[in-house]
Amino acid sequence: MGEPAGLTTRTLPRSVQILVAGGGPVGLACAVELGRRGVGCLVVEPRTTVSRARPRCKTINVRSMQHLRRWGIAGQLRERSPLSPDWSTDAVFCTALAGRELSRFTGILGLVPDGDRFPELGQQAPQYVLEELLRDVVRELPACQLSTGYTVTGVEQDDAGVRVTVTGRDGRTAVVAADYLIGCDGPRSVVRDQIGAAYAGGTALRPNFGLVFTAPDLWRHVRHGPAVHYWIINSEAPALMGPIDLHGTWWFIAFGVDQETGEKEAARLIDAAAGVASGAVVRSTDPWTARMQIADRMRRGRVFLAGDAAHLNPPFGGHGLNTGLGDAVDLGWKLAAGLDGWGGPALLDSYQAERRPIQERVIREATANMAVTSPELLADNLDAGDAAGMRARHAAAERIQQAKRPEFHSLDLVLGVRIDRSPVIAAGPGTAALLPHTWLAPGRSLYDELGEGFTLLVRRPGGGGSIEQAARTRGVPLRVVEMPGTNGVALTLVRPDQYVAWAGDREPADSLTLIDRIRGAGA
Ligand SMILES: Cc1cc2nc3c(=O)[nH]c(=O)nc-3n(C[C@H](O)[C@H](O)[C@H](O)COP(=O)(O)OP(=O)(O)OC[C@H]3O[C@@H](n4cnc5c(N)ncnc54)[C@H](O)[C@@H]3O)c2cc1C
């Protein structure tokens, strides 16, 4: 675009390897994954600052924390987070903050260690804390540019590339040429529309009213000790709430409350949930309705969708953003491999093949979590001081334990997801699982030994020579790591995203065929 000097669009490059539409958490994560690999990346984002009004995601799960560890920023997220994992690992169910306890779960959401199972605990942090950190990381990556105040408004593509129309706040436009475009522009994705994709799925019937309030004295009235979630089972205000920090800032979700009622009755709802006159001051509001939707395609040609632009799930269990980060990592290393010359066409095809079953499972499990929330747990006599009250609370506790356990102890979903039917996995019939984690020494994780490309774990020195040679022939980056102490198979080939691509006790008959399959250039 020949553009006169002085226009806001002047600061945009004319061409870039990857353009990321949307600098929410998923778009920023794409840029981190790509930028660390030296891929030139432009993130186009309308919001000049990260809004603190809508904390939304609070649960950064252990899998996402593994990615942050690999990126070298897990510690920074913890430092910036207002609640540390050792503050509490509990979810409490009660009739009010100052009311009776019904039941509780401890060690929830990956906030406690589980043997060797993962190297990083989960972290409770408002979404804006993660977004601010990722913005800082992207700004520091030499290969990346974050351009705020711009919106993607048009997409055209052919075999050679994508032309993305970007509009500044003054309404002026520029066209940026890119090798690939990733649409991370959230639920109302322009990119999704532009590639002719559409969400399929449903919307929950119940409105919910989210808000943030401050009430510095409220802790004095909390009868249940520290918790990250307080589920309020009380017919005046069936709700879910928790601390954002320890200085009196809280997030609050009133179930079944529409925007009009919520705006009018916020103070009453908070006081009913607290069980005392809380003196709360509402700082921001965020009405939302759960959606169970997935785009009918995640790719057209050189354009991909990731995160909420591609799939939406109810927030119960804390999976939406985390699943989007998984998309970003999967797509990021694969696009980088293609641009680096060693990734074949099946590698990009594998993005949808590998991610879609995971997204569908997340939607299913999050929908199941939504089936029982505070309104469904209401019952007579929960607050009664007599025998009827004890019976009601006993029955409620049983129901809570049975219905909500999978939501709080979901490591099988978070870490156990298998990649089925992938065209770029050689282990088993196209099925792969995460490399089992182990500690090599205090603070030193097996995952810390893995390379940016593939890693071949060998039990004996000199093992896997033909695989190493085949990788070299095809230009596939491969680090060989000797792990003499491990009891597993003799050779384990691990992908950049910590999934096992192939494992065996002997080198394969044809290592070139193996390497071609995992780099997406197989027959
Ligand atoms: C109440 C609630 C609680 C939640 N809790 C959790 C939780 O605990 N754990 C969890 O994992 N998830 C949670 N989520 C889900 C999480 O908030 C989303 O999954 C997450 O924000 C998705 O990130 P994203 O980057 O894909 O999309 P978004 O966060 O929507 O970001 C999209 C970005 O694109 C930008 N954009 C929009 N249009 C354009 C355009 N045309 N061009 C360029 N940029 C554009 C937007 O400004 C925005 O910054 C929760 C959601 C809700 C509602």
Coordinates of C-alpha atoms and ligand atoms in Angstrom, one line a residue:
M1 CA 0.0 0.0 0.0
G2 CA 1.5 3.3 -1.0
E3 CA 0.4 5.3 2.0
P4 CA 1.2 9.0 2.8
A5 CA 3.2 9.6 6.0
G6 CA 1.2 10.5 9.1
L7 CA -1.5 7.9 8.9
T8 CA -1.9 5.7 11.9
T9 CA -1.6 2.6 9.7
R10 CA 2.0 3.8 8.9
T11 CA 3.3 1.7 11.7
L12 CA 2.0 -1.5 10.3
P13 CA 4.4 -3.6 8.2
R14 CA 3.5 -4.3 4.6
S15 CA 4.1 -7.9 4.9
V16 CA 4.7 -10.4 7.6
Q17 CA 5.0 -14.2 7.9
I18 CA 2.0 -14.6 10.3
L19 CA -0.7 -12.1 11.0
V20 CA -2.6 -12.9 14.2
A21 CA -6.1 -11.3 14.4
G22 CA -6.8 -10.6 18.0
G23 CA -4.5 -10.0 21.0
G24 CA -6.5 -11.8 23.6
P25 CA -4.8 -14.6 25.5
V26 CA -4.9 -17.0 22.6
G27 CA -3.6 -14.6 19.9
L28 CA -0.8 -13.5 22.2
A29 CA 0.0 -17.2 23.0
C30 CA 0.3 -17.9 19.2
A31 CA 2.7 -15.0 18.9
V32 CA 4.8 -16.2 21.8
E33 CA 5.0 -19.8 20.4
L34 CA 5.9 -18.4 16.9
G35 CA 8.1 -15.5 18.0
R36 CA 10.3 -17.7 20.2
R37 CA 10.9 -19.8 17.1
G38 CA 12.0 -16.6 15.2
V39 CA 8.8 -16.4 13.0
G40 CA 7.9 -12.9 12.1
C41 CA 4.5 -12.2 13.6
L42 CA 2.1 -9.2 13.7
V43 CA -0.7 -9.2 16.3
V44 CA -3.5 -6.9 15.5
E45 CA -5.7 -6.0 18.5
P46 CA -8.3 -3.2 18.9
R47 CA -7.9 -2.8 22.7
T48 CA -5.0 -0.5 23.5
T49 CA -5.0 -1.6 27.1
V50 CA -6.1 -4.8 28.9
S51 CA -9.3 -4.3 30.7
R52 CA -9.5 -5.2 34.3
A53 CA -13.3 -5.0 34.4
R54 CA -13.8 -8.6 33.4
P55 CA -11.6 -11.1 35.1
R56 CA -13.4 -14.1 33.4
C57 CA -10.8 -16.9 33.4
K58 CA -9.4 -17.5 36.9
T59 CA -8.1 -21.0 36.5
I60 CA -4.8 -21.4 34.6
N61 CA -4.6 -25.1 34.5
V62 CA -1.5 -27.3 34.9
R63 CA -1.2 -27.9 31.2
S64 CA -1.2 -24.2 30.5
M65 CA 1.4 -23.7 33.2
Q66 CA 3.6 -26.3 31.5
H67 CA 3.5 -24.2 28.4
L68 CA 4.3 -21.1 30.5
R69 CA 7.2 -23.0 32.1
R70 CA 8.5 -23.9 28.6
W71 CA 8.3 -20.2 27.6
G72 CA 10.2 -19.3 30.8
I73 CA 7.4 -17.2 32.3
A74 CA 5.6 -19.5 34.8
G75 CA 7.4 -17.8 37.7
Q76 CA 6.4 -14.4 36.4
L77 CA 2.8 -15.3 36.2
R78 CA 2.9 -16.5 39.8
E79 CA 4.7 -13.3 40.9
R80 CA 2.0 -11.2 39.3
S81 CA -1.0 -13.2 40.5
P82 CA -2.7 -11.8 43.6
L83 CA -3.4 -15.3 45.1
S84 CA -0.6 -17.8 45.5
P85 CA -1.4 -21.5 45.2
D86 CA -0.6 -22.1 48.9
W87 CA -3.3 -19.6 50.0
S88 CA -6.1 -22.1 49.4
T89 CA -6.9 -25.1 47.3
D90 CA -10.5 -25.4 48.4
A91 CA -14.0 -25.0 46.9
V92 CA -16.6 -24.5 49.6
F93 CA -20.3 -25.0 49.2
C94 CA -22.3 -23.0 51.7
T95 CA -25.6 -21.2 52.3
A96 CA -23.8 -17.9 52.6
L97 CA -20.2 -16.6 53.4
A98 CA -21.5 -16.1 56.9
G99 CA -23.8 -19.1 56.7
R100 CA -23.5 -22.9 57.1
E101 CA -21.1 -25.0 55.2
L102 CA -22.6 -27.9 53.2
S103 CA -19.5 -29.5 51.7
R104 CA -16.0 -28.8 50.3
F105 CA -13.4 -30.1 47.9
T106 CA -9.7 -29.7 48.6
G107 CA -6.7 -29.8 46.3
I108 CA -8.8 -28.7 43.4
L109 CA -7.9 -27.6 39.9
G110 CA -4.3 -28.8 40.0
L111 CA -3.4 -26.6 42.9
V112 CA -1.7 -29.4 44.8
P113 CA 1.1 -31.7 43.5
D114 CA 0.0 -35.2 42.3
G115 CA 3.2 -37.2 42.7
D116 CA 5.4 -36.7 39.6
R117 CA 2.4 -36.1 37.4
F118 CA 3.1 -32.5 36.3
P119 CA 5.9 -30.0 36.8
E120 CA 3.8 -26.9 37.5
L121 CA 0.9 -26.4 39.8
G122 CA -2.2 -24.7 38.4
Q123 CA -2.5 -21.0 39.2
Q124 CA -5.6 -19.0 40.1
A125 CA -5.2 -15.6 38.3
P126 CA -7.6 -13.2 36.7
Q127 CA -7.4 -13.4 33.0
Y128 CA -6.1 -9.8 32.7
V129 CA -3.0 -10.8 34.7
L130 CA -2.1 -13.4 32.1
E131 CA -2.9 -11.1 29.2
E132 CA -0.8 -8.3 30.6
L133 CA 2.1 -10.7 31.0
L134 CA 1.7 -12.1 27.5
R135 CA 1.6 -8.6 26.0
D136 CA 4.9 -7.8 27.8
V137 CA 6.5 -11.1 26.4
V138 CA 5.3 -10.4 22.9
R139 CA 6.6 -6.9 23.0
E140 CA 10.0 -8.2 24.0
L141 CA 10.3 -10.8 21.2
P142 CA 12.3 -9.3 18.3
A143 CA 10.3 -11.3 15.8
C144 CA 6.9 -10.0 17.0
Q145 CA 5.0 -6.8 16.7
L146 CA 1.9 -6.1 18.8
S147 CA -0.2 -3.3 17.1
T148 CA -3.1 -2.2 19.3
G149 CA -5.8 0.2 18.2
Y150 CA -6.3 -1.8 15.0
T151 CA -9.0 -4.2 13.8
V152 CA -9.0 -6.8 11.1
T153 CA -11.8 -6.0 8.7
G154 CA -11.1 -8.1 5.6
V155 CA -9.4 -11.2 4.4
E156 CA -8.5 -12.4 0.9
Q157 CA -6.3 -15.3 0.0
D158 CA -4.9 -17.3 -2.8
D159 CA -2.3 -20.0 -3.1
A160 CA 0.6 -17.6 -2.5
G161 CA -0.6 -15.8 0.6
V162 CA -3.2 -13.8 2.5
R163 CA -4.0 -10.1 2.2
V164 CA -5.5 -8.8 5.4
T165 CA -7.3 -5.5 5.6
V166 CA -6.5 -3.7 8.9
T167 CA -8.5 -0.7 10.0
G168 CA -7.2 1.9 12.4
R169 CA -9.2 3.9 14.9
D170 CA -9.4 6.8 12.5
G171 CA -11.1 4.5 10.0
R172 CA -8.2 4.4 7.6
T173 CA -7.2 1.1 6.2
A174 CA -4.0 -0.7 5.2
V175 CA -3.5 -4.1 3.6
V176 CA -0.9 -6.4 5.2
A177 CA 0.4 -9.4 3.2
A178 CA 1.0 -12.5 5.2
D179 CA 1.9 -16.1 4.6
Y180 CA -0.7 -17.2 7.0
L181 CA -3.5 -15.6 9.1
I182 CA -4.7 -16.9 12.5
G183 CA -8.1 -15.7 13.6
C184 CA -8.0 -15.4 17.4
D185 CA -10.6 -12.7 17.4
G186 CA -12.9 -14.2 19.8
P187 CA -16.6 -15.2 19.7
R188 CA -17.6 -12.6 17.2
S189 CA -14.7 -13.5 14.9
V190 CA -14.5 -11.5 11.7
V191 CA -12.0 -14.0 10.4
R192 CA -14.4 -16.9 10.9
D193 CA -17.0 -15.1 8.8
Q194 CA -14.5 -14.2 6.2
I195 CA -13.5 -17.8 5.6
G196 CA -17.2 -18.9 5.5
A197 CA -17.0 -20.8 8.7
A198 CA -19.8 -20.8 11.2
Y199 CA -20.4 -22.0 14.8
A200 CA -22.6 -25.0 15.3
G201 CA -24.1 -25.8 18.6
G202 CA -26.3 -24.4 21.3
T203 CA -26.7 -21.7 23.9
A204 CA -27.8 -22.3 27.5
L205 CA -31.1 -20.8 28.5
R206 CA -30.0 -19.3 31.8
P207 CA -28.5 -15.7 31.9
N208 CA -25.8 -15.1 34.4
F209 CA -24.7 -11.8 35.9
G210 CA -21.0 -11.4 36.6
L211 CA -19.5 -8.5 38.5
V212 CA -16.5 -7.4 40.5
F213 CA -17.0 -5.7 43.8
T214 CA -14.9 -4.4 46.6
A215 CA -15.8 -5.0 50.3
P216 CA -12.6 -4.7 52.4
D217 CA -14.4 -5.9 55.6
L218 CA -16.1 -8.9 54.2
W219 CA -13.4 -11.4 55.2
R220 CA -14.3 -10.8 58.9
H221 CA -17.7 -12.5 58.2
V222 CA -16.5 -15.5 56.1
R223 CA -17.1 -18.6 58.3
H224 CA -15.5 -21.1 56.1
G225 CA -11.8 -20.1 56.0
P226 CA -9.9 -19.5 52.8
A227 CA -11.2 -20.9 49.5
V228 CA -10.8 -20.1 45.8
H229 CA -14.5 -20.7 45.1
Y230 CA -17.5 -20.2 47.4
W231 CA -20.6 -21.8 45.9
I232 CA -23.6 -20.0 47.5
I233 CA -26.6 -22.4 47.8
N234 CA -29.3 -19.9 48.9
S235 CA -32.6 -19.1 47.2
E236 CA -32.1 -15.4 47.6
A237 CA -28.9 -15.4 45.6
P238 CA -27.7 -18.7 44.1
A239 CA -24.2 -17.7 43.2
L240 CA -20.5 -18.4 42.8
M241 CA -17.9 -16.1 44.2
G242 CA -14.3 -15.9 45.1
P243 CA -11.5 -13.5 46.0
I244 CA -9.5 -11.8 43.3
D245 CA -7.0 -10.6 45.9
L246 CA -6.8 -10.7 49.7
H247 CA -7.5 -7.0 50.0
G248 CA -11.3 -7.2 49.6
T249 CA -11.8 -7.4 45.8
W250 CA -14.1 -10.2 44.8
W251 CA -15.6 -11.7 41.6
F252 CA -19.2 -12.8 41.8
I253 CA -21.6 -14.6 39.4
A254 CA -25.3 -14.5 40.1
F255 CA -27.0 -17.5 38.4
G256 CA -30.2 -16.9 36.5
V257 CA -30.0 -13.2 36.7
D258 CA -30.3 -11.1 33.6
Q259 CA -28.6 -7.8 32.9
E260 CA -31.5 -5.6 33.9
T261 CA -32.1 -7.3 37.2
G262 CA -28.4 -7.6 37.9
E263 CA -27.8 -3.9 37.4
K264 CA -30.7 -3.0 39.7
E265 CA -30.1 -5.6 42.4
A266 CA -26.4 -6.2 42.5
A267 CA -26.1 -4.9 46.1
R268 CA -29.0 -7.1 47.4
L269 CA -27.6 -10.2 45.6
I270 CA -24.1 -9.7 47.1
D271 CA -25.5 -9.1 50.6
A272 CA -27.7 -12.2 50.3
A273 CA -24.7 -14.3 49.2
A274 CA -22.6 -12.9 51.9
G275 CA -25.2 -13.3 54.6
V276 CA -24.4 -9.9 56.0
A277 CA -24.6 -6.3 54.9
S278 CA -21.3 -6.3 53.1
G279 CA -21.0 -2.6 52.1
A280 CA -19.9 -3.9 48.7
V281 CA -19.1 -1.4 46.0
V282 CA -19.7 -2.8 42.5
R283 CA -16.7 -2.0 40.3
S284 CA -17.7 -3.6 37.0
T285 CA -20.4 -5.9 35.5
D286 CA -20.2 -8.6 33.0
P287 CA -23.5 -10.4 32.0
W288 CA -22.9 -13.7 30.1
T289 CA -24.7 -16.8 28.9
A290 CA -23.0 -20.1 28.4
R291 CA -22.5 -21.4 24.8
M292 CA -21.6 -24.8 23.6
Q293 CA -20.4 -24.1 20.1
I294 CA -17.7 -25.1 17.7
A295 CA -16.8 -23.8 14.2
D296 CA -17.7 -26.1 11.4
R297 CA -14.1 -25.7 10.1
M298 CA -10.9 -24.4 11.7
R299 CA -9.1 -23.7 8.5
R300 CA -9.5 -22.5 5.0
G301 CA -6.3 -22.5 3.0
R302 CA -3.9 -20.3 4.7
V303 CA -6.3 -19.0 7.4
F304 CA -6.8 -20.8 10.7
L305 CA -9.0 -20.2 13.7
A306 CA -8.0 -20.7 17.3
G307 CA -9.4 -20.1 20.8
D308 CA -12.9 -18.7 21.3
A309 CA -13.1 -17.9 17.6
A310 CA -13.2 -21.6 17.0
H311 CA -15.0 -23.0 20.1
L312 CA -17.0 -22.0 23.1
N313 CA -17.8 -24.0 26.2
P314 CA -19.5 -23.2 29.5
P315 CA -16.9 -21.8 32.0
F316 CA -17.5 -24.5 34.7
G317 CA -14.2 -26.3 35.2
G318 CA -12.2 -23.5 33.7
H319 CA -11.3 -24.9 30.3
G320 CA -12.0 -22.2 27.6
L321 CA -8.9 -20.2 27.7
N322 CA -6.7 -23.2 28.6
T323 CA -8.1 -25.1 25.5
G324 CA -7.3 -22.0 23.4
L325 CA -3.7 -22.0 24.6
G326 CA -3.5 -25.6 23.6
D327 CA -4.7 -24.6 20.1
A328 CA -2.0 -21.8 20.0
V329 CA 0.8 -24.2 20.9
D330 CA -0.3 -26.9 18.5
L331 CA -0.7 -24.5 15.6
G332 CA 2.3 -22.4 16.5
W333 CA 5.0 -25.1 16.2
K334 CA 3.4 -26.6 13.1
L335 CA 3.3 -23.3 11.2
A336 CA 6.8 -22.5 12.3
A337 CA 7.9 -25.9 11.0
G338 CA 6.4 -25.3 7.6
L339 CA 8.0 -21.8 7.4
D340 CA 11.3 -23.3 8.4
G341 CA 11.1 -25.7 5.5
W342 CA 10.9 -29.1 7.3
G343 CA 7.2 -29.2 8.1
G344 CA 5.1 -31.0 5.4
P345 CA 1.5 -30.3 4.3
A346 CA 0.0 -33.0 6.6
L347 CA 1.4 -31.1 9.6
L348 CA -1.0 -28.2 9.0
D349 CA -3.8 -30.6 8.2
S350 CA -3.2 -32.3 11.6
Y351 CA -4.1 -29.1 13.4
Q352 CA -7.9 -29.6 13.1
A353 CA -7.6 -33.4 13.2
E354 CA -5.8 -33.2 16.5
R355 CA -7.5 -30.3 18.2
R356 CA -11.1 -30.8 17.3
P357 CA -11.7 -34.0 19.4
I358 CA -10.1 -32.3 22.4
Q359 CA -12.3 -29.2 21.9
E360 CA -15.4 -31.4 21.6
R361 CA -14.5 -33.3 24.7
V362 CA -14.0 -30.0 26.6
I363 CA -17.5 -28.8 25.5
R364 CA -19.0 -32.1 26.6
E365 CA -17.4 -32.1 30.0
A366 CA -18.0 -28.4 30.7
T367 CA -21.6 -28.9 29.7
A368 CA -21.9 -31.7 32.2
N369 CA -20.4 -29.5 34.8
M370 CA -23.0 -26.9 34.1
A371 CA -25.8 -29.4 34.7
V372 CA -25.5 -28.9 38.5
T373 CA -24.7 -25.4 39.8
S374 CA -26.0 -23.5 42.7
P375 CA -29.7 -23.2 41.6
E376 CA -29.9 -27.0 41.1
L377 CA -28.5 -27.6 44.6
L378 CA -31.2 -25.5 46.4
A379 CA -33.3 -27.5 48.9
D380 CA -35.5 -26.8 51.8
N381 CA -34.1 -26.5 55.4
L382 CA -30.4 -26.1 54.4
D383 CA -30.0 -23.4 57.0
A384 CA -32.3 -24.9 59.7
G385 CA -30.7 -25.6 63.0
D386 CA -32.8 -28.7 63.8
A387 CA -32.7 -32.3 62.7
A388 CA -34.4 -31.5 59.4
G389 CA -31.6 -29.1 58.7
M390 CA -29.0 -31.7 59.4
R391 CA -30.7 -34.2 57.1
A392 CA -31.0 -31.6 54.3
R393 CA -27.3 -30.6 54.6
H394 CA -26.3 -34.3 54.6
A395 CA -28.3 -34.9 51.5
A396 CA -26.9 -31.8 49.8
A397 CA -23.3 -32.8 50.7
E398 CA -23.8 -36.2 49.1
R399 CA -25.2 -34.6 45.9
I400 CA -22.4 -32.0 45.7
Q401 CA -19.7 -34.6 46.1
Q402 CA -21.2 -36.8 43.5
A403 CA -22.1 -34.1 41.0
K404 CA -19.1 -31.7 41.3
R405 CA -16.1 -34.0 41.8
P406 CA -15.3 -34.2 38.0
E407 CA -15.3 -30.5 37.7
F408 CA -12.6 -29.9 40.4
H409 CA -10.5 -33.0 39.9
S410 CA -10.2 -33.0 36.1
L411 CA -6.6 -33.9 35.5
D412 CA -7.7 -36.7 33.2
L413 CA -9.1 -34.1 30.9
V414 CA -6.4 -31.6 31.4
L415 CA -3.4 -33.9 31.1
G416 CA -4.9 -37.2 29.9
V417 CA -6.1 -36.1 26.5
R418 CA -5.0 -38.4 23.8
I419 CA -4.5 -37.3 20.3
D420 CA -6.4 -39.8 18.2
R421 CA -6.3 -40.5 14.4
S422 CA -3.5 -38.0 13.8
P423 CA -1.8 -38.1 10.4
V424 CA 1.5 -37.1 12.0
I425 CA 1.7 -39.5 14.9
A426 CA 3.6 -42.8 14.4
A427 CA 2.9 -44.2 17.9
G428 CA 0.2 -46.9 17.8
P429 CA -2.6 -46.4 15.3
G430 CA -2.2 -42.7 15.1
T431 CA -2.7 -42.2 18.8
A432 CA -0.4 -40.2 21.1
A433 CA -0.4 -39.1 24.7
L434 CA 1.7 -36.6 26.6
L435 CA 5.1 -37.7 27.6
P436 CA 4.8 -38.9 31.2
H437 CA 6.3 -36.3 33.4
T438 CA 9.1 -37.1 35.9
W439 CA 11.4 -35.1 38.2
L440 CA 15.1 -35.7 37.4
A441 CA 16.2 -33.7 40.5
P442 CA 14.6 -31.2 42.8
G443 CA 13.2 -28.5 40.5
R444 CA 14.5 -30.2 37.4
S445 CA 11.8 -31.6 35.2
L446 CA 12.2 -34.0 32.4
Y447 CA 10.3 -31.5 30.3
D448 CA 13.1 -28.9 30.9
E449 CA 15.5 -31.2 29.0
L450 CA 13.3 -31.2 25.8
G451 CA 14.4 -29.2 22.8
E452 CA 12.5 -26.6 20.9
G453 CA 12.1 -29.1 18.0
F454 CA 11.8 -32.8 18.5
T455 CA 13.6 -34.7 21.2
L456 CA 14.8 -38.3 21.1
L457 CA 15.0 -39.8 24.6
V458 CA 17.4 -42.7 24.5
R459 CA 17.9 -45.2 27.4
R460 CA 21.4 -46.2 26.2
P461 CA 24.2 -44.0 24.9
G462 CA 24.4 -44.1 21.1
G463 CA 20.8 -45.4 20.7
G464 CA 18.6 -44.0 17.9
G465 CA 21.4 -43.2 15.5
S466 CA 19.4 -43.9 12.4
I467 CA 16.6 -41.6 13.6
E468 CA 19.1 -38.9 14.3
Q469 CA 20.5 -39.3 10.9
A470 CA 17.1 -39.3 9.2
A471 CA 16.1 -36.1 11.1
R472 CA 19.4 -34.5 9.9
T473 CA 18.7 -35.5 6.3
R474 CA 15.2 -33.9 6.4
G475 CA 16.3 -30.8 8.3
V476 CA 14.2 -31.7 11.3
P477 CA 15.6 -30.2 14.5
L478 CA 16.2 -33.0 16.9
R479 CA 17.8 -33.0 20.3
V480 CA 19.0 -36.4 21.6
V481 CA 18.8 -36.8 25.4
E482 CA 20.2 -39.8 27.3
M483 CA 17.9 -40.9 30.1
P484 CA 19.7 -44.0 31.4
G485 CA 17.5 -44.3 34.6
T486 CA 14.1 -44.5 32.9
N487 CA 12.3 -47.8 32.8
G488 CA 10.2 -47.0 29.8
V489 CA 10.9 -48.0 26.2
A490 CA 14.5 -47.7 24.8
L491 CA 13.6 -44.8 22.4
T492 CA 11.0 -42.1 22.7
L493 CA 10.5 -39.5 20.1
V494 CA 8.8 -36.4 21.6
R495 CA 7.2 -33.5 19.7
P496 CA 7.8 -29.9 20.5
D497 CA 4.5 -29.9 22.4
Q498 CA 5.6 -32.7 24.7
Y499 CA 3.4 -35.3 23.0
V500 CA 5.0 -38.7 22.1
A501 CA 5.2 -39.0 18.3
W502 CA 6.7 -42.5 18.3
A503 CA 8.3 -44.9 20.8
G504 CA 10.0 -48.3 20.5
D505 CA 12.6 -50.6 21.9
R506 CA 14.3 -50.8 18.6
E507 CA 15.0 -48.4 15.8
P508 CA 12.4 -48.6 13.1
A509 CA 13.2 -50.5 9.9
D510 CA 13.0 -47.2 8.0
S511 CA 13.8 -44.1 10.0
L512 CA 13.3 -41.8 7.0
T513 CA 9.7 -43.0 6.7
L514 CA 9.2 -42.3 10.4
I515 CA 10.6 -38.8 10.2
D516 CA 8.6 -38.1 7.1
R517 CA 5.4 -39.1 8.9
I518 CA 6.0 -37.0 12.0
R519 CA 7.0 -34.0 9.9
G520 CA 3.8 -34.3 7.9
A521 CA 5.4 -35.3 4.6
G522 CA 4.6 -39.0 4.8
A523 CA 3.0 -40.9 2.0
Ligands
LIG1 C1 -17.4 -16.1 33.4 C2 -16.3 -16.7 32.7 C3 -15.3 -17.4 33.3 C4 -14.3 -18.0 32.6 N1 -13.4 -18.7 33.3 C5 -12.4 -19.4 32.7 C6 -11.4 -20.2 33.4 O1 -11.4 -20.2 34.6 N2 -10.5 -20.9 32.6 C7 -10.5 -20.8 31.3 O2 -9.6 -21.5 30.7 N3 -11.4 -20.1 30.6 C8 -12.3 -19.4 31.2 N4 -13.2 -18.6 30.5 C9 -13.1 -18.5 29.1 C10 -12.1 -17.5 28.6 O3 -12.5 -16.2 29.1 C11 -12.0 -17.5 27.1 O4 -12.0 -18.8 26.6 C12 -10.8 -16.7 26.6 O5 -11.0 -15.3 26.8 C13 -10.6 -16.9 25.1 O6 -9.5 -16.2 24.7 P1 -9.4 -15.7 23.1 O7 -8.1 -15.0 23.0 O8 -9.7 -16.9 22.2 O9 -10.6 -14.8 22.9 P2 -10.9 -13.4 23.5 O10 -10.5 -13.3 25.0 O11 -12.3 -13.1 23.2 O12 -10.0 -12.4 22.8 C14 -10.3 -12.0 21.4 C15 -9.5 -10.7 21.1 O13 -9.7 -10.4 19.7 C16 -9.9 -9.0 19.7 N5 -10.7 -8.8 18.4 C17 -12.0 -8.9 18.3 N6 -12.4 -8.6 17.0 C18 -11.2 -8.4 16.3 C19 -10.9 -8.0 15.0 N7 -11.9 -7.9 14.1 N8 -9.6 -7.8 14.7 C20 -8.6 -8.0 15.6 N9 -8.9 -8.3 16.9 C21 -10.2 -8.5 17.2 C22 -10.6 -8.6 20.9 O14 -10.4 -7.3 21.3 C23 -9.9 -9.6 21.9 O15 -8.8 -9.0 22.5 C24 -14.3 -18.0 31.2 C25 -15.3 -17.3 30.5 C26 -16.3 -16.7 31.2 C27 -17.4 -15.9 30.5

